[in-house]
Tab-separated table of C-alpha atoms in Angstrom:
chain	number	residue	atom	x	y	z
A	75	MET	CA	0.000	0.000	0.000
A	76	LEU	CA	1.386	3.373	-1.048
A	77	GLN	CA	1.928	5.941	1.695
A	78	ASP	CA	0.093	9.251	1.544
A	79	ALA	CA	2.185	12.245	0.501
A	80	LEU	CA	1.975	15.834	-0.672
A	81	LEU	CA	3.866	17.331	-3.585
A	82	ALA	CA	5.303	20.666	-2.404
A	83	LEU	CA	6.292	23.342	-4.939
A	84	ASP	CA	8.166	26.600	-4.407
A	85	ILE	CA	7.801	28.655	-7.584
A	86	GLY	CA	10.619	31.167	-7.969
A	87	GLY	CA	11.777	33.495	-10.688
A	88	SER	CA	14.597	31.241	-11.868
A	89	ALA	CA	13.692	27.776	-10.545
A	90	VAL	CA	10.799	25.725	-9.222
A	91	LYS	CA	11.931	23.769	-6.185
A	92	TYR	CA	9.967	20.714	-5.188
A	93	GLY	CA	9.861	17.907	-2.699
A	94	ILE	CA	7.656	15.162	-1.299
A	95	TRP	CA	6.192	15.602	2.184
A	96	THR	CA	5.470	12.323	3.904
A	97	LYS	CA	5.740	11.052	7.454
A	98	HIS	CA	6.335	14.616	8.685
A	99	GLN	CA	9.437	15.182	6.595
A	100	LEU	CA	10.520	16.611	3.245
A	101	ILE	CA	12.255	14.188	0.880
A	102	LYS	CA	13.023	13.727	-2.836
A	103	GLN	CA	13.991	17.389	-3.235
A	104	ALA	CA	15.168	18.836	-6.528
A	105	GLN	CA	14.311	21.654	-8.911
A	106	PHE	CA	13.720	22.560	-12.552
A	107	PRO	CA	14.062	25.900	-14.384
A	108	THR	CA	10.965	28.051	-14.115
A	109	PRO	CA	9.038	27.708	-17.396
A	110	LEU	CA	7.930	30.746	-19.361
A	111	THR	CA	4.331	29.589	-19.840
A	112	ARG	CA	1.589	27.982	-17.783
A	113	ASN	CA	1.208	25.026	-20.104
A	114	ARG	CA	4.881	24.204	-19.842
A	115	PHE	CA	4.679	24.539	-16.061
A	116	TYR	CA	1.670	22.218	-15.927
A	117	SER	CA	3.494	19.685	-18.100
A	118	GLU	CA	6.553	19.725	-15.830
A	119	VAL	CA	4.425	19.146	-12.731
A	120	GLU	CA	2.425	16.401	-14.471
A	121	GLN	CA	5.690	14.587	-15.065
A	122	LEU	CA	6.543	14.914	-11.389
A	123	ARG	CA	3.097	13.655	-10.397
A	124	ASP	CA	3.443	10.600	-12.619
A	125	GLN	CA	7.013	9.985	-11.465
A	126	PHE	CA	6.122	10.051	-7.762
A	127	ALA	CA	2.817	8.201	-8.182
A	128	THR	CA	4.715	4.911	-8.458
A	129	ASP	CA	5.947	5.236	-4.857
A	130	PHE	CA	3.430	7.532	-3.149
A	131	HIS	CA	-0.280	8.183	-2.988
A	132	LEU	CA	-0.353	11.905	-3.723
A	133	THR	CA	-3.200	13.668	-1.923
A	134	GLY	CA	-2.528	17.242	-3.017
A	135	ILE	CA	-0.131	19.953	-4.139
A	136	ALA	CA	1.100	22.610	-1.714
A	137	VAL	CA	2.307	25.707	-3.567
A	138	SER	CA	4.516	28.551	-2.381
A	139	CYS	CA	4.647	31.392	-4.899
A	140	PRO	CA	5.343	35.109	-5.319
A	141	GLY	CA	2.547	37.654	-5.380
A	142	ASP	CA	-0.660	37.837	-3.337
A	143	PRO	CA	-2.628	34.586	-3.748
A	144	ASP	CA	-6.370	34.787	-3.104
A	145	GLU	CA	-7.744	31.317	-2.447
A	146	GLN	CA	-11.317	32.628	-2.637
A	147	THR	CA	-10.888	33.474	-6.313
A	148	GLY	CA	-7.845	31.394	-7.249
A	149	ILE	CA	-6.122	34.518	-8.581
A	150	ILE	CA	-2.539	35.458	-7.704
A	151	HIS	CA	-2.566	39.238	-7.581
A	152	GLY	CA	0.420	41.507	-8.028
A	153	MET	CA	3.496	41.211	-10.227
A	154	SER	CA	6.567	39.020	-10.004
A	155	TYR	CA	9.375	37.402	-11.952
A	156	VAL	CA	6.866	34.658	-12.921
A	157	PRO	CA	4.345	36.496	-15.142
A	158	PHE	CA	2.243	33.443	-16.049
A	159	LEU	CA	1.062	33.158	-12.448
A	160	HIS	CA	-0.819	36.451	-12.675
A	161	LEU	CA	-2.773	35.917	-15.912
A	162	GLY	CA	-6.238	35.285	-14.491
A	163	GLU	CA	-7.489	32.382	-12.352
A	164	PHE	CA	-4.738	29.894	-11.524
A	165	GLN	CA	-5.613	27.673	-8.566
A	166	THR	CA	-8.678	25.838	-9.918
A	167	GLU	CA	-7.154	25.546	-13.379
A	168	PHE	CA	-3.996	23.985	-11.937
A	169	ALA	CA	-5.982	21.627	-9.673
A	170	THR	CA	-8.190	20.516	-12.566
A	171	ARG	CA	-5.229	19.929	-14.852
A	172	LEU	CA	-3.371	17.851	-12.252
A	173	GLY	CA	-6.426	16.142	-10.770
A	174	LEU	CA	-5.367	17.050	-7.218
A	175	PRO	CA	-6.379	19.708	-4.679
A	176	VAL	CA	-4.041	22.714	-4.699
A	177	SER	CA	-3.267	25.256	-1.988
A	178	LEU	CA	-1.598	28.617	-2.615
A	179	GLN	CA	0.420	30.781	-0.260
A	180	ASN	CA	2.814	33.667	-0.748
A	181	ASP	CA	6.431	32.498	-0.569
A	182	ALA	CA	7.509	34.780	2.279
A	183	ASP	CA	4.350	33.927	4.222
A	184	SER	CA	5.114	30.238	3.669
A	185	ALA	CA	8.570	30.662	5.155
A	186	ALA	CA	7.113	32.660	8.040
A	187	LEU	CA	4.554	29.951	8.776
A	188	ALA	CA	7.260	27.277	8.843
A	189	GLU	CA	9.503	29.326	11.113
A	190	MET	CA	6.727	30.469	13.450
A	191	THR	CA	5.470	26.886	13.751
A	192	ALA	CA	8.702	24.968	14.201
A	193	GLY	CA	11.641	27.318	13.648
A	194	ILE	CA	13.162	30.552	14.918
A	195	GLY	CA	9.787	32.271	15.305
A	196	GLN	CA	8.566	29.987	18.069
A	197	GLY	CA	7.722	31.935	21.207
A	198	HIS	CA	7.605	35.313	19.424
A	199	LEU	CA	4.505	37.433	18.846
A	200	SER	CA	6.071	39.950	16.457
A	201	ALA	CA	8.546	39.097	13.731
A	202	LEU	CA	9.577	39.888	10.173
A	203	PHE	CA	10.819	37.441	7.582
A	204	THR	CA	12.723	38.493	4.456
A	205	ILE	CA	13.140	35.751	1.853
A	206	ILE	CA	15.865	36.522	-0.659
A	207	GLY	CA	15.733	35.097	-4.184
A	208	SER	CA	14.930	36.525	-7.632
A	209	GLY	CA	12.881	39.106	-5.787
A	210	ILE	CA	12.778	39.773	-2.066
A	211	GLY	CA	9.721	38.619	-0.139
A	212	LEU	CA	8.527	40.171	3.100
A	213	SER	CA	6.253	38.594	5.702
A	214	ILE	CA	5.089	40.423	8.803
A	215	ILE	CA	3.832	38.839	12.001
A	216	GLU	CA	1.855	40.892	14.493
A	217	ASN	CA	0.386	39.349	17.652
A	218	GLY	CA	1.418	35.952	16.355
A	219	THR	CA	-0.595	36.364	13.128
A	220	ILE	CA	0.777	36.664	9.597
A	221	LEU	CA	-0.449	39.784	7.811
A	222	LYS	CA	-1.637	38.376	4.524
A	223	THR	CA	-2.057	41.348	2.177
A	224	THR	CA	0.280	44.031	0.927
A	225	ALA	CA	-2.198	46.676	2.098
A	226	ASP	CA	-2.007	45.312	5.646
A	227	LYS	CA	1.775	45.277	5.491
A	228	ILE	CA	2.312	48.916	4.539
A	229	ASP	CA	-0.901	50.596	5.741
A	230	ASN	CA	-0.404	53.975	7.445
A	231	PHE	CA	3.354	53.982	6.907
A	232	GLU	CA	5.344	57.134	6.588
A	233	LYS	CA	6.289	57.486	2.937
A	234	PHE	CA	10.005	57.299	3.690
A	235	ILE	CA	9.654	53.890	5.297
A	236	ALA	CA	7.244	52.664	2.622
A	237	ASP	CA	9.790	53.634	-0.023
A	238	ALA	CA	12.465	51.732	1.861
A	239	ILE	CA	10.302	48.614	1.837
A	240	LYS	CA	9.846	48.945	-1.918
A	241	THR	CA	13.597	48.557	-2.280
A	242	LEU	CA	13.129	44.948	-1.197
A	243	ASN	CA	12.754	44.287	-4.928
A	244	ASN	CA	15.776	46.377	-5.864
A	245	SER	CA	18.233	44.446	-8.036
A	246	LYS	CA	21.034	45.296	-5.589
A	247	VAL	CA	19.619	42.957	-2.921
A	248	SER	CA	18.795	39.916	-5.059
A	249	PRO	CA	21.618	37.412	-5.669
A	250	VAL	CA	19.813	36.230	-8.806
A	251	GLN	CA	19.716	39.742	-10.243
A	252	ILE	CA	23.287	40.405	-9.103
A	253	GLY	CA	24.304	37.307	-11.061
A	254	LYS	CA	22.915	38.872	-14.220
A	255	THR	CA	24.787	42.117	-13.555
A	256	VAL	CA	28.108	40.408	-12.877
A	257	SER	CA	27.629	38.184	-15.918
A	258	LEU	CA	27.079	41.178	-18.199
A	259	ARG	CA	29.947	43.223	-16.748
A	260	ASN	CA	32.443	40.382	-16.513
A	261	PHE	CA	31.590	38.131	-19.440
A	262	LYS	CA	29.378	40.354	-21.640
A	263	LEU	CA	26.749	37.601	-21.624
A	264	PRO	CA	23.302	37.599	-19.959
A	265	ASN	CA	22.157	34.960	-17.469
A	266	THR	CA	25.364	32.905	-17.530
A	267	ILE	CA	26.003	32.705	-13.783
A	268	ASP	CA	23.810	32.304	-10.714
A	269	GLY	CA	23.904	34.025	-7.342
A	270	LYS	CA	25.987	31.268	-5.788
A	271	THR	CA	28.679	31.770	-8.414
A	272	VAL	CA	28.731	35.502	-7.729
A	273	PHE	CA	29.634	34.848	-4.107
A	274	GLU	CA	32.275	32.326	-5.150
A	275	LEU	CA	33.811	34.908	-7.489
A	276	ALA	CA	33.780	37.484	-4.699
A	277	ASP	CA	35.472	34.992	-2.381
A	278	GLN	CA	38.179	34.594	-5.039
A	279	GLY	CA	38.735	38.346	-5.198
A	280	ASP	CA	36.940	39.169	-8.451
A	281	PRO	CA	36.556	42.983	-8.280
A	282	ILE	CA	33.166	43.212	-10.020
A	283	ALA	CA	31.601	40.415	-7.967
A	284	THR	CA	33.112	41.872	-4.788
A	285	GLN	CA	31.643	45.283	-5.557
A	286	GLU	CA	28.176	43.844	-6.215
A	287	VAL	CA	28.213	41.695	-3.065
A	288	THR	CA	29.372	44.645	-0.958
A	289	GLN	CA	26.535	46.769	-2.362
A	290	MET	CA	24.112	43.948	-1.633
A	291	TYR	CA	25.076	43.820	2.032
A	292	ALA	CA	24.815	47.611	2.318
A	293	ALA	CA	21.345	47.603	0.720
A	294	LEU	CA	20.168	44.718	2.902
A	295	ALA	CA	21.514	46.448	6.004
A	296	GLU	CA	19.602	49.618	5.175
A	297	ILE	CA	16.402	47.652	4.609
A	298	MET	CA	16.788	45.792	7.902
A	299	LEU	CA	17.304	49.039	9.820
A	300	PHE	CA	14.251	50.726	8.312
A	301	LEU	CA	12.058	47.659	8.767
A	302	ASN	CA	13.177	47.411	12.366
A	303	VAL	CA	12.306	51.059	13.008
A	304	ALA	CA	8.944	50.655	11.280
A	305	TYR	CA	7.754	47.477	12.994
A	306	THR	CA	9.974	47.026	16.081
A	307	PRO	CA	9.845	43.225	15.708
A	308	GLU	CA	11.334	40.868	18.247
A	309	ILE	CA	13.326	39.187	15.476
A	310	ILE	CA	13.953	39.510	11.743
A	311	GLY	CA	14.441	36.184	9.980
A	312	VAL	CA	16.405	35.860	6.735
A	313	GLY	CA	15.747	32.949	4.394
A	314	GLY	CA	16.211	31.851	0.801
A	315	GLY	CA	19.250	30.282	-0.848
A	316	ILE	CA	21.588	32.961	0.488
A	317	SER	CA	20.755	31.922	4.061
A	318	GLN	CA	22.959	28.851	3.639
A	319	ARG	CA	26.083	31.017	3.621
A	320	THR	CA	27.792	30.860	7.004
A	321	ASP	CA	29.190	34.374	6.590
A	322	LEU	CA	25.840	36.004	5.801
A	323	LEU	CA	24.938	37.044	9.330
A	324	PRO	CA	28.330	38.445	10.408
A	325	LYS	CA	28.714	40.395	7.156
A	326	LEU	CA	25.167	41.727	7.353
A	327	ASN	CA	25.661	42.816	10.967
A	328	ALA	CA	28.960	44.474	9.991
A	329	ALA	CA	27.167	46.406	7.233
A	330	ILE	CA	24.534	47.506	9.754
A	331	ASP	CA	27.246	48.721	12.134
A	332	ALA	CA	28.851	50.683	9.277
A	333	LEU	CA	25.576	52.454	8.449
A	334	LEU	CA	24.935	53.280	12.094
A	335	ALA	CA	28.434	54.765	12.380
A	336	ASP	CA	27.936	56.945	9.287
A	337	ASP	CA	26.253	60.215	10.260
A	338	ASN	CA	25.295	60.787	6.606
A	339	SER	CA	23.604	57.405	6.080
A	340	SER	CA	19.920	57.536	5.159
A	341	ILE	CA	18.862	55.820	8.383
A	342	ASN	CA	20.771	58.358	10.512
A	343	ARG	CA	19.344	61.286	8.527
A	344	TYR	CA	15.856	59.888	8.945
A	345	TRP	CA	16.346	59.264	12.653
A	346	GLN	CA	17.630	62.810	13.188
A	347	ARG	CA	14.502	64.254	11.534
A	348	ARG	CA	12.103	62.006	13.387
A	349	ALA	CA	10.198	63.924	16.061
A	350	GLY	CA	11.472	63.189	19.539
A	351	ALA	CA	14.198	60.855	18.281
A	352	THR	CA	16.499	61.372	21.237
A	353	THR	CA	17.357	57.707	21.756
A	354	PRO	CA	19.817	55.602	19.720
A	355	ILE	CA	18.544	53.877	16.603
A	356	PRO	CA	17.309	50.418	17.613
A	357	VAL	CA	19.523	47.640	16.271
A	358	PRO	CA	17.638	44.737	14.665
A	359	HIS	CA	17.954	41.230	16.053
A	360	ILE	CA	18.519	39.160	12.903
A	361	GLU	CA	18.485	35.379	12.725
A	362	ILE	CA	18.932	32.937	9.866
A	363	CYS	CA	15.824	30.863	9.186
A	364	HIS	CA	16.051	27.445	10.815
A	365	PHE	CA	14.810	25.736	7.644
A	366	ASN	CA	17.005	27.853	5.320
A	367	GLN	CA	15.863	27.519	1.708
A	368	ASP	CA	13.413	24.718	2.606
A	369	ALA	CA	11.248	27.084	4.662
A	370	ASN	CA	9.014	27.969	1.694
A	371	LEU	CA	8.276	24.326	0.897
A	372	ILE	CA	7.623	23.351	4.507
A	373	GLY	CA	5.406	26.375	5.117
A	374	ALA	CA	3.420	25.608	1.969
A	375	VAL	CA	2.780	22.126	3.354
A	376	TYR	CA	1.676	23.505	6.726
A	377	HIS	CA	-0.732	25.832	4.931
A	378	PHE	CA	-2.156	22.989	2.842
A	379	LEU	CA	-2.750	20.884	5.951
A	380	GLU	CA	-4.359	23.797	7.819
A	381	ARG	CA	-6.566	24.529	4.829
A	382	GLU	CA	-7.690	20.918	4.495
A	383	CYS	CA	-8.556	20.817	8.211
A	384	VAL	CA	-10.766	23.881	7.772
A	385	VAL	CA	-12.471	22.398	4.707
A	386	SER	CA	-13.056	19.112	6.545
A	387	ARG	CA	-14.464	20.894	9.602
A	388	VAL	CA	-16.863	22.952	7.483
A	389	SER	CA	-17.990	19.808	5.641
A	390	ASP	CA	-18.613	18.009	8.933
A	391	GLU	CA	-20.674	20.946	10.213
A	392	ASP	CA	-22.805	20.855	7.046
């Protein structure tokens, strides 16, 4: 008898990561390049479904994706590096094509759910999670609850802070986008190296890669400082592929210290103008996500299971 399992998908701008969730663990992980069209995406996932169906009884597909998914309408609102996700209704179409129930959750919210449930967020009521990939995802937790919509996340913000949050999608803070820049400047070719290679080049002393990585840390540091001032979270979690680097946290904290020491930095200028700002700028408490780059997949699974429990409870009540 085949064991029950979920197919978990994390749709990113450059790759779709996947894995099988069974017996409370994630296995069979791999990835494929993100297709340009929906039909090609559906075909890739159909192949995975058929491949895994020989060993598992698949009961559903848990999806982590960019944008603002609305499970009432099946539409993924917003814009991202995966345009085909936002072209009308997606959830029901995908479920019908694959013959399996599908859940949708924003990628940063997926990571936040995983970390708040079984990772670094446990025991905290307020937290932020920044997930770094092709774009930069932001999830905000207030009173232990994930704020689900962009409007909730930036409502009533001072414009200066809102603008700082928009820089989360700046090319300077995305290793994937940095890879494109370094590739063009170093090799005169687009899309030839990934973010991991950029860091390897910087480690080897390549001047262009070093410059881009240094700018990335400075941009991330600025974002962390402004987010910390805006939300005063207990912790800020960092996830995505970059979170696997052991030097990420010390270099990010060093970049934060450098900005705080610079009287002309944007955060110091802002703090000086802020009414009644007579205390030092609060320093963010940053932690690397416990689940690293698997947080999105695991959180998508948790969301699927929560959603199915709700559906089952409503059905029982009827």
